[in-house]
Amino acid sequence: MKVPFLLLLRFCLILEVIGQTTPVVVTTTSGKLQGTDENGVMSFKGVRFGQPATGPLRWEPPVPFISAAAQNATTLAPSYIQQFAFASSAFPQSLFNNPPPASENEDCLFLNVWAPSSDINEKKPVLFWLYRGGFVFGTGSLPGYDGTSLAANQNIVVVTINHRTNIFGFPGSSDILITKNNFGLLDQELALQWVQLNIARFGGDPDKVTIIWDNLRAQDQWAEQYSFDDFAKTVGCDQAPGPARLNCLKHVPAATIRNFTNGPLSGAFGPLVDNVTVFTNPLERIRSGATAGVPIILGNMENDGSVFVVGMTNLTALIEADFPGTGATADLVRSLYPGHNDTLIIASVPRDVSFRW
């Protein structure tokens, strides 16, 4: 009986070594981050890079968070407040992580870093990974954005972030200067500045940062302004657009705003063309050389959008629900997809109308 016992003991010791987690500290502009080193990968989770964008800082450009204090960086931060009014059936909601994995919170300007713990003085490429979600939902704290495997197997540093979304990040409000309406994009810019200042301390090369992202759309200013005006009236801030109304709205509880954005009166909130973060004609700017000259790889997902119509079989019902008052009929739509049955057409319509443009 001694041999099996000794073998079992040895096996347990091996498992303990394999799964061993040790504390690690890295000093940054956000403070002394207390993370973990497990199996050759350092992780720092829930690192604050911006001041809480709440109260007087709601609908204001992000303010950097600077600290010299010790910060626990072992737990993922909550997701930002999500908008799921568009995902009514159980299947899309489950895919879009509704409810989010962690509690939602308006205080969301946190990031996560994964980096190989070996050869920290060797500057490694950095992947700055932004989540999808059409600017209305999403979080860098989802399991699918965990950078452990990439750091371990590709020898790179991975950064994910949380930023403001939906009406909080892209209000489209005339109360705010048009050049300061895209708060979610300004949050991303601040996080990139944090990377430039700090990533070398994790073994990353600030001159080799690749941004990966699949949210590329902009909204019409007037459509968003209409939604924002409806929101202001709904929550009792019915002053004329301006500083007084904005101040009133800054005092509305975040939960009340969430209820509006997930209700029937809410519109879709996203980036506006402000010619600061989003430009009117990006292709023309590229042709004229008015860009940063950074290489870009573009692609699209073949059937993006089909998830929203899973289980739908009535083409007429789809047209009446999504295109009311347009004069479109089932026969007209069928003529655009010769050789397709209604099921294939239903799967194609959201892709071609909303996602492939």
XYZ file of C-alpha atoms in Angstrom:
357
model
C 0.000 0.000 0.000
C 2.982 2.317 0.440
C 3.785 2.565 -3.264
C 0.319 3.751 -4.367
C 0.259 6.223 -1.476
C 3.642 7.665 -2.416
C 2.617 7.894 -6.061
C -0.569 9.684 -5.078
C 1.369 12.091 -2.870
C 3.813 12.826 -5.674
C 0.940 13.409 -8.101
C -0.710 15.855 -5.704
C 2.543 17.773 -5.296
C 2.905 18.021 -9.076
C -0.628 19.377 -9.392
C 0.103 21.918 -6.681
C 3.181 23.173 -8.536
C 1.319 23.297 -11.874
C -1.511 25.364 -10.442
C 0.645 27.500 -8.185
C -0.295 31.169 -8.040
C 2.152 33.714 -6.710
C 1.591 37.422 -6.007
C 3.275 39.956 -8.262
C 3.453 43.751 -8.010
C 3.933 46.238 -10.854
C 4.129 49.991 -10.272
C 2.055 52.088 -12.695
C 0.423 55.489 -12.899
C -2.655 53.793 -11.390
C -0.659 52.742 -8.338
C 1.151 49.616 -7.207
C -0.892 46.875 -8.816
C -1.053 43.639 -6.857
C -1.737 40.915 -9.415
C -0.972 37.226 -9.775
C 1.520 35.069 -11.650
C 0.149 31.652 -12.585
C 1.877 29.167 -14.893
C 4.077 31.840 -16.432
C 1.350 34.414 -17.072
C 0.906 37.551 -14.993
C -2.614 38.924 -14.748
C -3.808 42.279 -13.447
C -7.576 42.653 -13.390
C -9.847 45.576 -12.626
C -7.144 48.236 -13.000
C -8.682 51.695 -12.799
C -7.490 54.006 -15.601
C -10.153 56.727 -15.322
C -11.946 58.538 -12.543
C -15.523 57.324 -11.900
C -17.635 58.786 -14.722
C -20.570 59.321 -12.379
C -22.398 62.296 -10.875
C -20.762 65.519 -12.109
C -18.486 63.487 -14.435
C -21.390 61.736 -16.183
C -21.408 62.834 -19.841
C -18.024 64.470 -19.455
C -14.699 63.518 -21.084
C -12.846 60.914 -19.013
C -10.403 62.075 -16.364
C -7.192 60.047 -15.832
C -6.855 58.152 -12.581
C -3.459 58.780 -10.980
C -2.434 57.119 -7.740
C 0.637 55.940 -5.861
C -1.316 53.664 -3.527
C -1.457 49.883 -3.637
C -4.337 48.521 -5.728
C -5.716 44.988 -5.594
C -5.782 43.780 -9.204
C -7.007 40.206 -8.866
C -10.722 40.599 -9.653
C -12.451 41.548 -12.898
C -14.451 44.759 -12.719
C -18.222 44.818 -13.250
C -19.493 45.419 -16.758
C -20.810 48.794 -17.775
C -24.569 49.323 -17.793
C -25.920 47.288 -20.701
C -28.681 47.958 -23.236
C -30.566 44.914 -24.492
C -33.876 46.326 -25.731
C -33.164 44.875 -29.191
C -32.624 41.304 -27.953
C -36.108 40.169 -27.011
C -35.866 36.401 -27.411
C -34.010 34.098 -25.063
C -31.460 32.860 -27.614
C -30.017 36.269 -28.629
C -30.036 37.350 -24.993
C -28.004 34.306 -23.999
C -25.475 34.987 -26.761
C -25.149 38.630 -25.781
C -24.627 37.750 -22.146
C -27.779 39.214 -20.704
C -27.540 39.578 -17.801
C -23.814 40.412 -17.808
C -21.387 38.088 -15.995
C -20.716 40.546 -13.199
C -22.900 43.243 -11.726
C -23.401 46.316 -13.893
C -21.989 49.605 -12.695
C -21.798 53.127 -14.069
C -18.291 53.330 -12.605
C -16.599 51.283 -15.316
C -13.276 52.730 -16.451
C -11.141 49.690 -15.681
C -8.778 47.560 -17.737
C -7.123 44.143 -17.532
C -3.592 43.076 -18.478
C -2.176 39.609 -19.179
C 1.549 39.265 -19.839
C 4.208 36.528 -19.904
C 6.172 36.622 -16.665
C 9.397 35.420 -18.289
C 11.805 37.810 -20.000
C 9.939 40.884 -18.790
C 12.757 43.074 -20.144
C 12.110 41.742 -23.659
C 9.610 44.150 -25.207
C 6.708 42.144 -26.590
C 3.906 43.110 -28.988
C 0.725 44.383 -27.346
C -2.833 43.412 -28.307
C -5.379 46.070 -27.298
C -8.618 44.099 -27.523
C -11.910 46.008 -27.686
C -15.168 44.136 -27.230
C -18.016 44.033 -29.699
C -21.616 44.967 -28.959
C -22.604 47.734 -31.343
C -21.659 50.380 -28.748
C -24.739 49.486 -26.689
C -23.476 46.533 -24.633
C -20.381 44.441 -23.961
C -17.537 44.172 -21.481
C -13.859 43.291 -21.492
C -14.543 41.079 -18.476
C -16.223 38.322 -20.507
C -14.450 34.923 -20.459
C -13.958 35.135 -24.228
C -11.629 38.108 -23.752
C -9.399 36.410 -21.197
C -5.842 36.952 -22.435
C -4.162 34.066 -20.596
C -3.843 31.741 -23.594
C -2.637 34.464 -25.964
C -0.016 35.639 -23.475
C 1.190 32.090 -22.806
C 1.178 30.745 -26.366
C 1.861 33.821 -28.499
C 4.276 35.628 -26.160
C 2.334 38.884 -26.305
C 0.801 41.292 -23.804
C -3.006 41.497 -23.897
C -5.074 44.458 -22.684
C -8.874 44.573 -22.462
C -10.923 47.485 -21.173
C -14.397 48.565 -20.136
C -15.758 51.817 -21.531
C -19.033 53.710 -21.597
C -21.709 52.438 -23.988
C -25.266 53.264 -25.153
C -26.754 56.532 -23.848
C -24.011 56.893 -21.217
C -21.212 56.724 -23.780
C -22.913 58.170 -26.853
C -25.825 60.405 -25.797
C -26.129 62.372 -29.042
C -27.265 65.340 -26.992
C -27.455 68.983 -28.051
C -26.742 69.825 -24.395
C -23.151 68.776 -25.100
C -20.718 70.043 -27.720
C -20.762 67.771 -30.764
C -16.999 67.336 -30.406
C -17.485 65.859 -26.926
C -20.428 63.490 -27.505
C -18.476 60.292 -28.211
C -17.473 59.588 -24.620
C -17.025 55.864 -25.200
C -14.384 56.563 -27.843
C -12.696 59.104 -25.578
C -12.569 56.385 -22.892
C -10.770 54.128 -25.356
C -8.337 56.913 -26.167
C -7.574 57.410 -22.467
C -6.968 53.677 -22.047
C -4.541 53.760 -24.978
C -2.713 56.635 -23.304
C -2.470 54.470 -20.169
C -0.945 51.716 -22.300
C 1.645 54.109 -23.704
C 2.633 55.213 -20.202
C 2.660 51.839 -18.477
C 2.794 48.813 -20.746
C 6.612 48.613 -20.778
C 6.442 47.736 -17.072
C 4.607 44.545 -18.049
C 7.122 43.678 -20.769
C 5.081 45.268 -23.558
C 6.375 47.452 -26.372
C 4.441 50.760 -26.560
C 5.585 51.127 -30.179
C 3.978 47.825 -31.199
C 0.338 48.110 -30.153
C -2.290 46.416 -32.317
C -5.944 47.351 -31.805
C -8.492 44.646 -32.614
C -12.112 45.726 -32.788
C -15.329 44.842 -34.584
C -17.543 47.855 -33.888
C -17.535 50.166 -36.877
C -20.673 52.252 -37.212
C -21.846 55.800 -36.662
C -25.282 57.240 -35.995
C -27.291 60.115 -37.365
C -27.137 63.046 -34.943
C -30.780 63.978 -35.295
C -32.037 60.453 -34.656
C -30.034 60.293 -31.436
C -31.088 63.791 -30.394
C -34.724 62.724 -30.733
C -34.088 59.742 -28.444
C -32.187 61.854 -25.928
C -34.974 64.447 -25.812
C -37.508 61.664 -25.191
C -35.299 60.356 -22.417
C -35.032 63.792 -20.757
C -38.812 64.236 -20.774
C -39.406 60.712 -19.499
C -37.211 61.195 -16.426
C -38.624 64.634 -15.612
C -35.858 66.904 -16.932
C -38.042 68.876 -19.326
C -36.030 72.102 -19.424
C -34.799 73.466 -22.737
C -31.580 71.820 -23.946
C -28.605 73.358 -22.187
C -26.562 73.308 -18.969
C -29.625 73.265 -16.681
C -31.121 70.196 -18.348
C -27.780 68.410 -18.412
C -27.274 69.122 -14.712
C -30.738 67.715 -13.999
C -29.935 64.555 -15.955
C -26.669 64.060 -14.084
C -28.724 63.569 -10.916
C -30.978 60.871 -12.378
C -30.160 57.435 -10.876
C -28.278 55.160 -13.255
C -30.897 52.433 -12.750
C -33.595 54.802 -14.029
C -31.552 55.512 -17.151
C -31.008 51.789 -17.690
C -34.742 51.179 -17.483
C -35.303 53.792 -20.189
C -32.655 52.432 -22.561
C -34.115 48.941 -22.248
C -37.673 50.172 -22.726
C -39.861 50.751 -25.801
C -39.117 54.497 -26.141
C -35.342 54.171 -26.395
C -33.481 54.461 -29.656
C -30.090 53.108 -30.637
C -27.222 55.174 -29.279
C -23.822 55.097 -30.948
C -20.950 57.317 -32.136
C -21.757 60.523 -33.975
C -19.743 62.017 -36.801
C -17.894 64.740 -34.917
C -14.843 65.075 -37.189
C -12.688 64.508 -34.122
C -13.121 60.820 -33.328
C -15.379 59.857 -36.271
C -15.082 61.561 -39.656
C -17.620 62.297 -42.374
C -15.806 60.585 -45.224
C -13.029 58.298 -43.976
C -12.277 56.890 -47.442
C -11.673 60.379 -48.810
C -9.367 61.129 -45.878
C -7.389 57.984 -46.664
C -7.087 58.954 -50.330
C -5.914 62.456 -49.435
C -3.384 61.201 -46.891
C -5.124 62.886 -43.939
C -4.676 59.866 -41.684
C -2.153 58.590 -39.174
C -0.702 56.189 -41.732
C -1.260 53.152 -39.514
C -1.777 49.837 -41.368
C -5.344 48.484 -41.126
C -6.800 45.055 -41.900
C -10.554 45.101 -42.606
C -13.034 42.264 -42.945
C -16.625 41.366 -42.247
C -18.595 38.452 -40.866
C -20.527 36.612 -43.568
C -23.814 36.185 -41.707
C -23.586 38.868 -39.058
C -27.062 39.774 -37.821
C -28.741 36.442 -38.548
C -28.777 35.670 -34.827
C -31.532 38.247 -34.357
C -33.978 36.236 -36.471
C -33.312 32.727 -35.174
C -36.587 30.801 -35.179
C -38.426 33.366 -37.332
C -40.226 31.862 -40.349
C -42.744 34.530 -41.398
C -41.170 36.927 -43.895
C -44.178 39.252 -43.914
C -44.035 39.590 -40.119
C -40.335 40.476 -40.306
C -40.937 43.192 -42.896
C -43.867 44.695 -41.007
C -41.900 44.744 -37.749
C -38.579 46.068 -39.068
C -39.615 48.209 -42.054
C -43.011 49.734 -41.226
C -44.326 52.353 -43.623
C -41.696 51.681 -46.293
C -44.022 49.978 -48.761
C -41.834 46.893 -48.792
C -43.673 43.615 -49.345
C -42.683 39.993 -49.043
C -42.826 39.563 -52.835
C -40.586 42.589 -53.373
C -37.995 41.247 -50.938
C -38.201 37.764 -52.483
C -37.401 39.284 -55.877
C -34.095 40.534 -54.435
C -33.076 37.013 -53.429
C -33.853 34.741 -56.392
C -33.489 31.066 -55.618
C -33.750 31.574 -51.849
C -36.546 30.259 -49.689
C -38.097 32.470 -47.008
C -35.908 31.041 -44.240
C -32.712 31.992 -46.078
C -34.134 35.396 -46.979
C -35.056 36.096 -43.353
C -31.472 35.242 -42.338
C -30.055 37.509 -45.070
C -32.145 40.654 -44.551
C -30.653 41.848 -41.215
C -27.149 41.165 -42.516
C -27.633 43.170 -45.705
C -29.657 46.025 -44.201
C -27.982 46.585 -40.842
C -24.532 45.006 -40.870
C -23.051 44.923 -44.379
C -22.736 48.546 -45.422
